[in-house]
């Protein structure tokens, strides 16, 4: 089997799995308990906060553990919106967000917040002029992802941060797809908050983190929780957190070399595909290094995915978090693609273990499928 | 070290840990993905639903996976309240609930729901007459735990279910402390919904389940999620779910023998303690088999906990989910105890591996501490 769906989820690395096992055996205490078992667990959590914060050039005081990327997005958006509700109720987002961002914002809409969506550009970036024109005095929050899981296109975080520098609005970015894949510098980008997920970086599922820059106003979604200063109720999953940290540190240590290797693979793979049959969605360069959003003329992306699966190759036809949705992705419509073009979307995403041989086999099958 | 805080959290069993490892290596797909990796993950999740449902005599269609006990409580309470909001806004709870129940209800209060609290009895049970008198035409939900983590006292679920049988109100019970420790029969007790946690039964942290009887109205907290019919956004943690199921099935298989063993230990331990110094909170018989809520005259529970910890014994001074709370537990006030008595609370909870030798050493130290 060839697994080319690493943007949906990744297998745990051997180090992460071993880290999970060792921690589960040794540090199983509840970090809220005041006895030694609890104290040791709390110390390990603090160590992990420090290591994760360093990867995004943030402060360890800003790390809050969550139940994964969706939970990071929803909990962070609600907490920030509640914390700023006295200053306004207007939020800006993009058409390139993960479904969980939309779910959090829909919840906020039922509570009196209003949401505007910036325009997208043909290449998959947001339109900065559109963002500037949507900013209002009562805008309290702007949430724009670092990279769309559907298109793979990178958003210009530093430009957005610059635009927001003189505005009260907080800047949150869903960095689930980019974390440990390309550099993130929360200070340079003027980011107040960031979402991360463990299972996209060969860590465990059900684990992730939110970063909220110390000093930023936020208010607990569920008042009265003792855990993590009230950010999220529930016993901390110390083994999951340790395994997440192990995986993230492992990935961050080789990030630059891995990015170069993936970018070479990405361009090589594009050249292998029949140019008459295959088209790339979004910018060719400003994209995640391990991600390709493609379509084959006159075929549905879902058909390509199923035919690949029959041949032992796992690719994706859109976000795994939106299965069953029959309408074409809003992200592609925002880029000016027709519904027919959008239905053609399928996605290939590499992992650290992906080989050229696997890519060569896959390109061969895709060219064969295009010719049927 | 002697670990007697199993109601706060438990170490993962060897079988659960091995189940986690094997599943992480083999079934790492995103169960929402339509390729074979996704399909295999979805099948394993279905198998786990079936096994968990059987333990509580429910239907596999009613199992939803969560991020643990707190998440189960909060998500279930909100989902049920939203699903019934057209029929009323009144909810009834007890003074014996886990903090997460209170957190969910506080959130609902900000959204226009009202909450009444039933009276407690001296023995730690709720007062059924009080419940009957609080029931109104617009009561849509009653949430009363199976067993309080603070007092260990069991609530009369079947009597409550009987009382609610002819009323529209849904019946939810936080069964986190009782699941696989004593029998739960959702049908016999007339339960519409139940909360469970993995890490209290030697499964992984960050994992749990809600049971909502098929046919019960509920509405998604975050609209638009594809996962689990919208119950909870986020990629399913298949390794965590498999490990949870492994641990739960393992515990359920020996539940009756284990309960007898724990009850014998419980009574033996009580007899070992100096009766002039130690008092039991709550009913001596209607309680969790592995739990003792105690106080020593003229000492704070926290002092006992810290002195035990210094001697290598982990006991608890109240819920680990409420660290930092300086007010005495509301549960004990509801039972008629004075603040001074309530401050004396400490808790001892056994695990499957707890030995008489460990209990004997602990009783010895407690008697010594009482005599200081």
XYZ file of C-alpha atoms in Angstrom:
744
model
C 0.000 0.000 0.000
C 1.141 3.534 -0.787
C -0.148 6.145 1.647
C -0.262 9.637 0.124
C -2.855 11.227 2.432
C -0.596 12.684 5.120
C -2.621 15.914 5.275
C -5.603 13.862 6.532
C -3.589 12.004 9.155
C -0.192 10.405 9.658
C 0.992 7.225 11.354
C 2.730 7.825 14.688
C 6.508 7.829 14.448
C 8.384 5.072 16.290
C 9.780 7.676 18.701
C 6.333 9.128 19.407
C 4.846 5.692 20.027
C 7.716 4.733 22.321
C 7.347 8.086 24.087
C 3.659 7.360 24.596
C 4.347 3.925 26.069
C 7.077 5.076 28.423
C 5.067 8.044 29.656
C 1.898 5.990 30.143
C 3.861 3.547 32.288
C 5.766 6.138 34.307
C 3.778 9.417 34.400
C 0.182 8.333 34.728
C -0.779 10.710 37.532
C -3.415 13.415 37.161
C -1.416 16.640 36.888
C -4.024 18.397 39.010
C -3.342 16.034 41.926
C -1.152 17.512 44.618
C 0.704 14.304 45.495
C 4.008 13.296 43.860
C 2.379 11.453 40.949
C 0.469 14.617 40.093
C 3.517 16.842 40.560
C 5.666 14.729 38.223
C 2.940 14.790 35.573
C 2.661 18.587 35.894
C 6.436 18.961 35.485
C 6.444 16.860 32.334
C 3.584 18.950 30.883
C 5.587 22.120 31.594
C 8.620 20.662 29.813
C 6.468 19.842 26.766
C 4.991 23.363 26.708
C 8.517 24.754 26.553
C 9.572 22.533 23.675
C 6.442 23.164 21.600
C 6.584 26.922 22.159
C 10.186 27.006 20.951
C 9.179 25.534 17.572
C 6.907 28.515 16.840
C 9.170 31.060 18.555
C 6.556 31.671 21.245
C 6.466 31.676 25.027
C 5.795 28.448 26.943
C 3.182 30.343 28.955
C 1.078 30.559 25.785
C 0.689 26.814 25.171
C -2.644 25.140 26.037
C -3.203 21.476 25.253
C -6.339 20.469 23.357
C -8.061 17.441 21.892
C -6.618 18.071 18.403
C -6.794 20.573 15.574
C -10.587 20.976 15.470
C -10.710 21.450 19.223
C -7.829 23.953 19.049
C -9.657 25.994 16.425
C -13.066 25.957 18.107
C -11.851 26.523 21.675
C -9.422 29.277 20.666
C -11.936 31.155 18.515
C -14.616 31.070 21.210
C -12.202 31.965 24.007
C -10.785 34.945 22.086
C -14.202 36.168 20.966
C -15.598 35.971 24.523
C -12.523 37.771 25.848
C -13.048 40.686 23.446
C -16.828 40.817 23.338
C -16.864 44.164 25.146
C -14.961 45.755 22.265
C -17.030 44.459 19.364
C -18.676 41.447 17.795
C -17.213 41.407 14.274
C -14.942 38.590 13.087
C -13.203 38.138 9.723
C -12.282 34.797 8.200
C -11.321 33.380 4.788
C -12.919 30.929 2.353
C -9.913 28.601 2.797
C -10.528 27.451 6.362
C -10.880 23.982 7.853
C -14.520 23.032 8.599
C -13.907 23.341 12.361
C -13.232 27.084 11.987
C -16.624 27.404 10.323
C -18.220 25.320 13.100
C -16.794 27.561 15.814
C -17.867 30.699 13.952
C -21.387 29.329 13.366
C -21.685 28.831 17.123
C -20.501 32.404 17.702
C -23.065 33.687 15.189
C -25.861 32.156 17.299
C -24.486 34.206 20.199
C -24.622 37.567 18.417
C -21.266 37.735 16.638
C -21.109 38.570 12.919
C -18.661 37.086 10.454
C -17.273 38.456 7.179
C -15.331 36.389 4.649
C -12.421 37.936 2.717
C -12.196 37.432 -1.025
C -9.856 34.810 -2.425
C -7.470 35.270 -5.323
C -7.138 32.953 -8.295
C -3.871 31.550 -6.911
C -5.518 30.562 -3.609
C -4.196 33.393 -1.471
C -6.548 35.784 0.289
C -6.952 39.256 -1.160
C -5.230 41.698 1.227
C -7.219 44.661 -0.137
C -10.428 42.823 0.647
C -9.209 42.216 4.210
C -8.322 45.898 4.603
C -11.756 46.966 3.391
C -13.582 44.531 5.712
C -11.783 45.716 8.847
C -14.147 47.736 11.039
C -13.780 49.532 14.315
C -15.660 46.681 16.018
C -13.623 43.888 14.397
C -12.202 41.903 17.301
C -10.718 38.874 15.588
C -9.269 37.813 12.238
C -8.828 34.079 11.676
C -6.977 33.047 8.529
C -5.227 29.704 8.141
C -1.561 29.354 7.352
C -2.298 26.744 4.699
C -5.552 25.363 3.381
C -5.834 21.582 3.653
C -7.763 21.551 0.375
C -5.561 23.726 -1.823
C -2.256 23.600 0.071
C -1.732 27.279 -0.711
C 0.089 29.327 1.939
C -1.442 32.549 3.166
C 0.768 35.635 3.558
C 0.709 35.641 7.375
C 3.359 38.350 7.778
C 1.519 40.715 5.412
C -1.739 40.081 7.259
C 0.007 40.635 10.578
C 1.443 43.896 9.281
C -1.992 45.046 8.160
C -3.452 44.257 11.600
C -0.578 45.748 13.598
C -2.314 49.069 14.202
C -5.765 47.508 14.691
C -7.292 46.113 17.880
C -8.336 42.867 16.151
C -6.582 39.719 17.355
C -4.937 37.551 14.712
C -5.449 33.771 14.892
C -4.143 31.282 12.368
C -4.962 27.603 11.975
C -1.428 26.254 11.504
C -2.428 22.589 11.695
C -1.156 21.822 8.174
C 2.027 23.902 8.362
C 3.266 23.170 11.908
C 6.747 21.569 11.730
C 6.473 21.484 7.913
C 7.568 25.074 7.290
C 8.836 27.725 9.733
C 6.287 29.568 11.889
C 7.317 32.625 13.845
C 4.425 33.985 15.869
C 6.323 37.153 16.751
C 7.460 38.003 13.231
C 3.952 37.385 11.875
C 2.259 39.340 14.663
C 0.170 36.301 15.542
C -1.829 36.391 18.768
C -2.984 32.800 18.498
C -2.228 29.609 16.589
C -3.784 26.130 16.338
C -1.705 22.941 16.124
C -2.503 19.239 15.870
C -0.421 16.206 16.855
C -1.713 13.604 14.417
C -0.669 15.618 11.367
C 2.961 15.491 12.525
C 3.251 11.755 13.330
C 1.999 12.281 16.879
C -1.125 10.757 18.470
C -4.701 11.579 17.544
C -6.963 13.444 20.025
C -4.071 15.714 20.970
C -3.081 19.183 19.899
C -2.274 22.604 21.237
C -3.413 26.182 21.030
C -0.976 29.018 21.363
C -2.323 32.259 22.801
C 0.310 34.925 23.293
C 0.638 35.728 27.013
C -1.221 38.940 27.835
C -3.925 38.335 25.234
C -7.476 38.608 26.593
C -9.459 35.386 26.508
C -12.378 34.010 28.478
C -13.092 30.357 29.291
C -15.730 28.691 27.105
C -16.882 26.681 30.126
C -16.533 28.788 33.260
C -15.131 27.234 36.409
C -12.611 24.782 35.021
C -9.440 24.279 37.045
C -7.368 22.748 34.243
C -5.039 24.945 32.185
C -6.243 28.192 33.776
C -9.757 27.251 32.670
C -8.950 26.982 28.955
C -10.240 23.441 28.670
C -11.856 21.106 31.233
C -10.574 17.555 31.559
C -7.565 15.605 32.799
C -4.417 16.345 30.778
C -3.334 13.433 28.593
C 0.320 13.416 29.643
C 1.290 10.374 27.513
C -0.391 11.946 24.464
C 1.256 15.307 25.155
C 4.689 13.708 25.559
C 4.234 11.750 22.316
C 3.044 14.896 20.517
C 6.094 16.795 21.725
C 8.420 13.941 20.764
C 6.946 13.898 17.238
C 6.999 17.682 16.844
C 10.577 18.045 18.060
C 11.646 15.192 15.777
C 9.996 16.856 12.765
C 11.227 20.353 13.610
C 14.819 19.121 13.886
C 14.861 18.121 10.202
C 12.326 20.682 8.953
C 14.583 22.576 6.534
C 16.116 19.514 4.847
C 12.717 17.819 4.727
C 11.118 20.882 3.173
C 13.778 20.957 0.434
C 13.327 17.242 -0.213
C 9.524 17.570 -0.412
C 9.703 20.606 -2.707
C 11.907 18.672 -5.104
C 9.497 15.718 -4.990
C 6.541 18.023 -5.545
C 7.988 19.591 -8.685
C 9.266 16.240 -9.961
C 5.818 14.685 -9.504
C 4.127 17.528 -11.379
C 6.505 17.025 -14.303
C 5.718 13.278 -14.371
C 1.979 13.898 -14.854
C 0.512 14.192 -18.353
C 0.154 17.992 -18.796
C -2.801 17.533 -21.163
C -4.794 15.718 -18.468
C -3.711 17.162 -15.101
C -3.937 20.651 -13.680
C -2.711 22.056 -10.386
C -5.069 24.084 -8.203
C -3.522 27.154 -6.649
C -0.079 28.688 -6.600
C 2.740 26.434 -7.797
C 5.301 27.875 -5.392
C 3.465 29.447 -2.460
C 2.218 26.114 -1.188
C 2.871 23.455 1.431
C 5.944 21.518 0.340
C 4.281 18.100 0.750
C 0.890 18.882 -0.811
C -0.569 18.868 -4.316
C -4.173 19.808 -5.136
C -4.894 18.397 -8.579
C -7.627 17.689 -11.039
C -7.829 15.531 -14.104
C -9.927 16.880 -16.962
C -13.397 15.294 -17.308
C -13.100 13.130 -14.187
C -14.421 13.551 -10.651
C -11.831 13.702 -7.873
C -13.778 11.054 -5.991
C -13.473 8.646 -8.924
C -9.705 9.154 -9.010
C -9.527 8.523 -5.263
C -11.555 5.305 -5.466
C -9.632 3.991 -8.480
C -6.350 4.729 -6.702
C -7.637 2.979 -3.557
C -8.514 -0.090 -5.689
C -4.883 -0.094 -6.817
C -3.516 0.222 -3.290
C -2.844 3.944 -3.239
C -4.449 6.271 -0.676
C -5.084 9.786 -1.979
C -7.832 12.175 -0.887
C -10.749 13.862 -2.588
C -11.017 16.907 -0.319
C -11.019 17.287 3.450
C -11.567 14.099 5.431
C -13.450 16.272 7.901
C -16.203 16.917 5.360
C -17.056 13.477 3.974
C -20.526 13.309 2.574
C -20.544 16.929 1.493
C -21.636 16.836 -2.122
C -21.189 20.514 -2.934
C -17.805 21.470 -4.385
C -15.305 23.017 -1.949
C -15.995 26.695 -1.213
C -12.249 27.321 -1.364
C -12.126 26.524 -5.085
C -15.222 28.607 -5.844
C -13.506 31.525 -4.082
C -10.579 31.071 -6.478
C -12.938 31.407 -9.427
C -13.182 27.753 -10.377
C -16.412 26.367 -11.800
C -18.269 23.646 -9.866
C -17.189 21.162 -12.557
C -13.544 22.035 -12.063
C -13.938 21.950 -8.280
C -15.504 18.470 -8.408
C -12.302 17.288 -10.053
C -10.223 18.040 -6.923
C -8.080 15.342 -5.459
C -5.136 15.732 -3.142
C -1.785 14.047 -2.787
C 0.221 14.668 0.364
C 3.622 13.200 1.176
C 5.048 12.042 4.486
C 8.613 11.817 5.752
C 8.811 8.205 4.587
C 7.375 8.805 1.112
C 9.778 7.624 -1.619
C 10.299 8.603 -5.225
C 9.473 5.030 -6.159
C 6.010 5.427 -4.578
C 5.512 8.718 -6.401
C 6.633 7.221 -9.676
C 4.152 4.331 -9.329
C 1.394 6.777 -8.435
C 2.115 9.109 -11.360
C 2.081 6.098 -13.653
C -1.358 5.021 -12.429
C -2.734 8.568 -12.599
C -1.580 8.897 -16.220
C -3.176 5.542 -16.960
C -6.452 6.645 -15.302
C -6.461 9.867 -17.316
C -6.181 7.873 -20.498
C -9.083 5.492 -19.814
C 5.115 3.999 46.029
C 1.552 3.049 46.862
C -1.024 4.528 44.492
C -4.474 4.804 46.077
C -5.967 7.529 43.864
C -7.596 5.401 41.171
C -10.718 7.601 41.115
C -8.526 10.483 39.858
C -6.831 8.425 37.178
C -5.438 4.947 36.597
C -2.354 3.619 34.823
C -3.119 2.000 31.464
C -3.328 -1.792 31.641
C -0.713 -3.774 29.697
C -3.447 -4.982 27.327
C -4.713 -1.444 26.709
C -1.200 -0.144 26.049
C -0.440 -3.023 23.679
C -3.816 -2.432 21.970
C -2.895 1.229 21.526
C 0.475 0.385 19.980
C -0.866 -2.239 17.589
C -3.746 -0.043 16.455
C -1.519 3.017 15.987
C 0.766 0.959 13.757
C -1.960 -0.754 11.759
C -5.123 1.412 11.765
C -3.851 4.947 11.474
C -6.230 6.081 8.730
C -8.756 8.870 9.187
C -12.080 7.038 9.503
C -13.741 9.782 7.460
C -11.456 9.023 4.487
C -13.105 6.967 1.774
C -10.013 4.958 0.812
C -9.178 1.584 2.361
C -7.198 3.036 5.278
C -10.231 5.101 6.214
C -12.634 2.195 5.742
C -10.598 -0.122 8.001
C -10.459 2.560 10.698
C -14.233 3.052 10.460
C -14.824 -0.701 10.810
C -12.674 -0.879 13.925
C -14.564 2.070 15.455
C -17.865 0.256 14.779
C -16.542 -2.885 16.478
C -15.547 -0.841 19.549
C -18.986 0.832 19.701
C -20.571 -2.612 19.817
C -18.361 -3.851 22.631
C -18.777 -0.732 24.773
C -22.547 -0.639 24.288
C -22.818 -4.273 25.426
C -21.222 -3.402 28.790
C -24.045 -0.977 29.627
C -26.740 -3.054 27.916
C -27.265 -0.376 25.283
C -27.325 -0.186 21.511
C -24.106 0.326 19.550
C -25.897 3.075 17.626
C -25.936 5.139 20.830
C -22.149 5.294 21.379
C -20.305 8.544 20.540
C -16.605 8.886 21.265
C -15.384 11.911 23.200
C -12.232 13.437 24.637
C -12.893 11.965 28.116
C -15.337 12.232 30.992
C -15.508 16.043 31.165
C -16.040 16.262 27.427
C -18.703 13.524 27.598
C -20.593 15.408 30.297
C -20.395 18.835 28.669
C -21.096 17.732 25.094
C -23.957 15.446 26.110
C -25.654 18.021 28.350
C -25.469 20.743 25.700
C -26.559 18.430 22.870
C -29.560 17.146 24.827
C -30.597 20.615 26.030
C -30.373 22.052 22.501
C -32.370 19.113 21.144
C -35.201 19.751 23.605
C -35.127 23.552 23.791
C -38.502 23.790 22.049
C -40.141 21.925 24.936
C -38.680 23.868 27.821
C -35.544 25.307 29.388
C -35.520 23.780 32.873
C -32.809 21.334 33.968
C -32.391 19.500 37.283
C -29.078 18.365 38.733
C -27.658 17.256 42.090
C -25.077 18.675 44.520
C -22.939 15.550 43.972
C -21.810 16.160 40.389
C -18.358 16.352 38.842
C -17.209 19.944 38.140
C -17.636 19.422 34.372
C -21.406 18.953 34.817
C -21.509 22.322 36.545
C -19.377 23.852 33.759
C -21.748 22.612 31.061
C -24.788 23.821 33.007
C -23.211 27.250 33.620
C -22.761 27.598 29.860
C -26.410 26.631 29.324
C -27.494 29.208 31.904
C -25.853 31.954 29.820
C -28.029 30.753 26.944
C -31.346 31.050 28.779
C -31.659 27.677 30.504
C -32.453 27.485 34.238
C -31.055 24.907 36.635
C -32.439 23.528 39.907
C -30.441 21.416 42.358
C -32.108 18.559 44.266
C -31.561 18.230 48.003
C -29.055 15.722 49.304
C -29.581 13.300 52.154
C -27.234 12.781 55.102
C -26.035 9.477 53.610
C -25.028 11.135 50.333
C -27.980 10.010 48.217
C -30.241 12.528 46.549
C -33.664 13.101 48.062
C -36.243 11.565 45.694
C -39.072 13.670 47.144
C -37.077 16.794 46.384
C -36.588 15.630 42.790
C -40.321 14.954 42.449
C -41.185 18.414 43.751
C -38.685 20.146 41.416
C -40.035 18.492 38.256
C -41.960 21.000 36.166
C -43.822 20.793 32.908
C -40.916 22.551 31.186
C -38.209 20.342 32.726
C -36.358 18.860 29.761
C -33.380 17.183 31.391
C -32.341 15.609 34.686
C -28.624 14.936 35.185
C -27.642 12.972 38.266
C -24.386 11.040 38.547
C -24.236 7.334 39.273
C -21.536 7.876 41.886
C -19.951 11.020 43.247
C -16.177 11.094 42.897
C -15.972 12.954 46.200
C -18.225 10.842 48.395
C -18.314 7.583 46.437
C -22.021 7.240 47.304
C -24.202 5.572 44.653
C -27.365 7.312 43.522
C -30.581 5.278 43.146
C -30.652 5.426 39.329
C -33.499 2.928 38.932
C -35.723 4.839 41.367
C -34.938 8.105 39.581
C -35.647 6.465 36.214
C -38.962 5.180 37.562
C -39.899 8.661 38.776
C -39.096 10.141 35.345
C -40.770 7.399 33.316
C -44.001 9.322 32.790
C -42.262 12.699 32.367
C -40.842 14.205 29.188
C -37.504 15.028 30.864
C -34.495 13.126 29.567
C -32.360 11.308 32.138
C -28.570 11.615 31.902
C -26.099 10.124 34.350
C -22.372 10.732 34.690
C -21.224 7.112 35.056
C -17.512 7.909 34.829
C -16.754 6.524 38.305
C -19.013 3.465 38.094
C -18.418 2.255 34.518
C -17.007 -1.321 34.609
C -16.843 -1.113 38.424
C -20.471 -2.018 39.099
C -23.239 -3.083 36.678
C -24.965 -0.395 34.610
C -28.119 -1.226 32.692
C -29.353 1.787 30.749
C -32.612 0.077 29.878
C -33.488 -1.072 33.393
C -32.651 2.381 34.806
C -34.561 4.221 32.092
C -31.411 6.164 31.192
C -31.453 8.231 28.012
C -27.794 9.163 28.228
C -24.630 8.198 30.069
C -21.049 9.547 30.282
C -17.977 7.297 30.394
C -14.236 7.881 30.586
C -11.345 5.651 29.505
C -8.636 6.744 31.917
C -10.652 5.761 34.987
C -10.748 2.137 33.763
C -7.056 1.663 32.876
C -7.568 3.010 29.356
C -5.894 6.079 27.805
C -6.496 9.681 28.811
C -8.267 12.079 26.406
C -10.726 9.340 25.455
C -14.225 8.533 26.575
C -17.711 7.943 25.291
C -21.207 9.293 25.586
C -24.198 7.026 25.260
C -27.380 8.572 23.924
C -30.208 6.085 23.427
C -31.083 5.896 19.711
C -34.203 7.925 18.989
C -33.396 10.549 21.633
C -33.498 14.137 20.334
C -30.172 15.951 20.384
C -28.654 18.792 18.453
C -24.992 19.335 17.576
C -23.143 21.840 19.773
C -21.112 22.922 16.736
C -23.303 22.762 13.638
C -21.893 21.326 10.429
C -19.541 18.640 11.722
C -19.267 15.475 9.640
C -17.808 13.284 12.366
C -20.095 11.060 14.442
C -23.298 12.469 12.937
C -22.155 15.887 14.084
C -21.852 15.006 17.782
C -18.234 16.081 18.007
C -15.858 17.610 15.430
C -12.399 16.122 15.030
C -10.639 13.050 13.688
C -11.516 9.910 15.666
C -8.631 8.616 17.767
C -8.831 4.994 16.664
C -5.809 3.819 18.718
C -7.239 5.522 21.820
C -10.685 4.075 21.158
C -9.299 0.558 20.679
C -7.262 0.851 23.879
C -10.305 2.187 25.771
C -12.392 -0.729 24.535
C -9.654 -3.231 25.413
C -9.464 -1.834 28.956
C -13.232 -1.678 29.414
C -13.830 -5.211 28.152
C -10.996 -6.483 30.348
C -12.511 -4.801 33.430
C -16.089 -5.824 32.632
C -15.065 -9.469 32.266
C -13.998 -9.631 35.922
C -16.387 -6.991 37.259
C -18.360 -9.183 39.671
C -15.356 -10.914 41.272
C -13.473 -7.620 41.428
C -16.413 -5.884 43.076
C -16.577 -8.592 45.757
C -12.822 -8.344 46.331
C -12.952 -4.540 46.602
C -15.937 -4.588 48.958
C -14.088 -6.956 51.267
C -10.995 -4.707 51.137
C -13.136 -1.642 51.794
C -14.710 -3.073 54.935
C -11.395 -4.538 56.121
C -9.679 -1.170 55.689
C -12.381 0.635 57.643
C -11.958 -1.821 60.510
C -8.184 -1.237 60.537
C -8.574 2.514 61.084
C -8.723 3.925 64.600
C -12.478 4.499 65.135
C -11.811 7.358 67.535
C -9.957 9.297 64.818
C -11.513 8.371 61.498
C -15.027 8.835 60.155
C -16.547 7.734 56.863
C -18.487 10.255 54.770
C -21.681 8.886 53.248
C -23.386 5.541 53.197
C -21.259 2.576 54.278
C -22.896 0.137 51.860
C -24.424 2.130 48.996
C -21.049 3.210 47.660
C -18.481 2.473 45.001
C -16.693 -0.732 45.994
C -13.212 0.745 45.554
C -13.756 4.152 47.172
C -13.599 5.541 50.708
C -14.316 9.173 51.614
C -12.796 9.753 55.029
C -11.908 12.411 57.509
C -9.687 12.443 60.534
C -10.849 14.533 63.450
C -9.056 17.908 63.827
C -6.985 17.542 60.662
C -7.394 18.951 57.173
C -7.748 16.442 54.338
C -5.032 18.279 52.467
C -2.597 17.775 55.345
C -3.311 14.043 55.369
C -2.758 13.908 51.604
C 0.567 15.750 51.775
C 1.825 13.691 54.732
C 0.874 10.489 52.916
C 2.638 11.729 49.776
C 5.800 12.388 51.839
C 5.607 8.753 52.903
C 5.170 7.471 49.360
C 1.407 7.013 49.380
C -0.866 8.794 46.895
C -4.324 9.585 48.275
C -6.571 12.483 47.291
C -8.075 15.472 49.044
C -11.135 15.936 46.859
C -11.598 16.010 43.093
C -8.406 16.422 41.054
C -10.528 18.457 38.650
C -10.960 21.206 41.246
C -7.458 21.856 42.557
C -7.082 25.296 44.005
C -10.688 25.490 45.151
C -10.430 26.495 48.784
C -14.121 26.229 49.665
C -15.233 22.874 51.098
C -16.965 20.490 48.672
C -20.621 21.410 48.028
C -21.460 17.706 48.137
C -20.589 17.482 51.824
C -22.484 20.673 52.678
C -25.534 19.149 50.955
C -25.189 16.160 53.291
C -25.347 18.489 56.293
C -21.651 18.515 57.155
C -20.061 21.627 58.598
C -17.268 23.372 56.649
C -14.802 22.127 59.272
C -15.895 18.522 58.719
C -15.860 18.988 54.959
C -12.297 20.347 55.039
C -11.262 17.075 56.602
C -12.188 15.091 53.447
C -9.631 12.822 51.898
C -10.223 9.949 49.558
C -8.738 6.522 49.107
C -9.537 4.599 45.935
C -8.281 1.137 45.028
C -7.268 -0.291 41.677
C -7.272 -3.836 40.347
C -3.652 -4.250 41.421
C -4.082 -2.849 44.944
C -2.992 -5.358 47.593
C -3.929 -5.907 51.234
C -0.291 -5.299 52.077
C -0.547 -1.793 50.578
C -3.747 -1.140 52.489
C -2.249 -2.404 55.713
C 0.752 -0.077 55.343
C -1.568 2.824 54.544
C -3.872 2.177 57.498
C -0.815 2.010 59.734
C 0.422 5.414 58.546
C -3.038 6.970 58.818
C -3.361 5.771 62.407
C 0.086 7.165 63.125
C -0.871 10.531 61.554
C -4.046 10.659 63.637
C -1.997 10.222 66.780
C 0.530 12.984 66.058
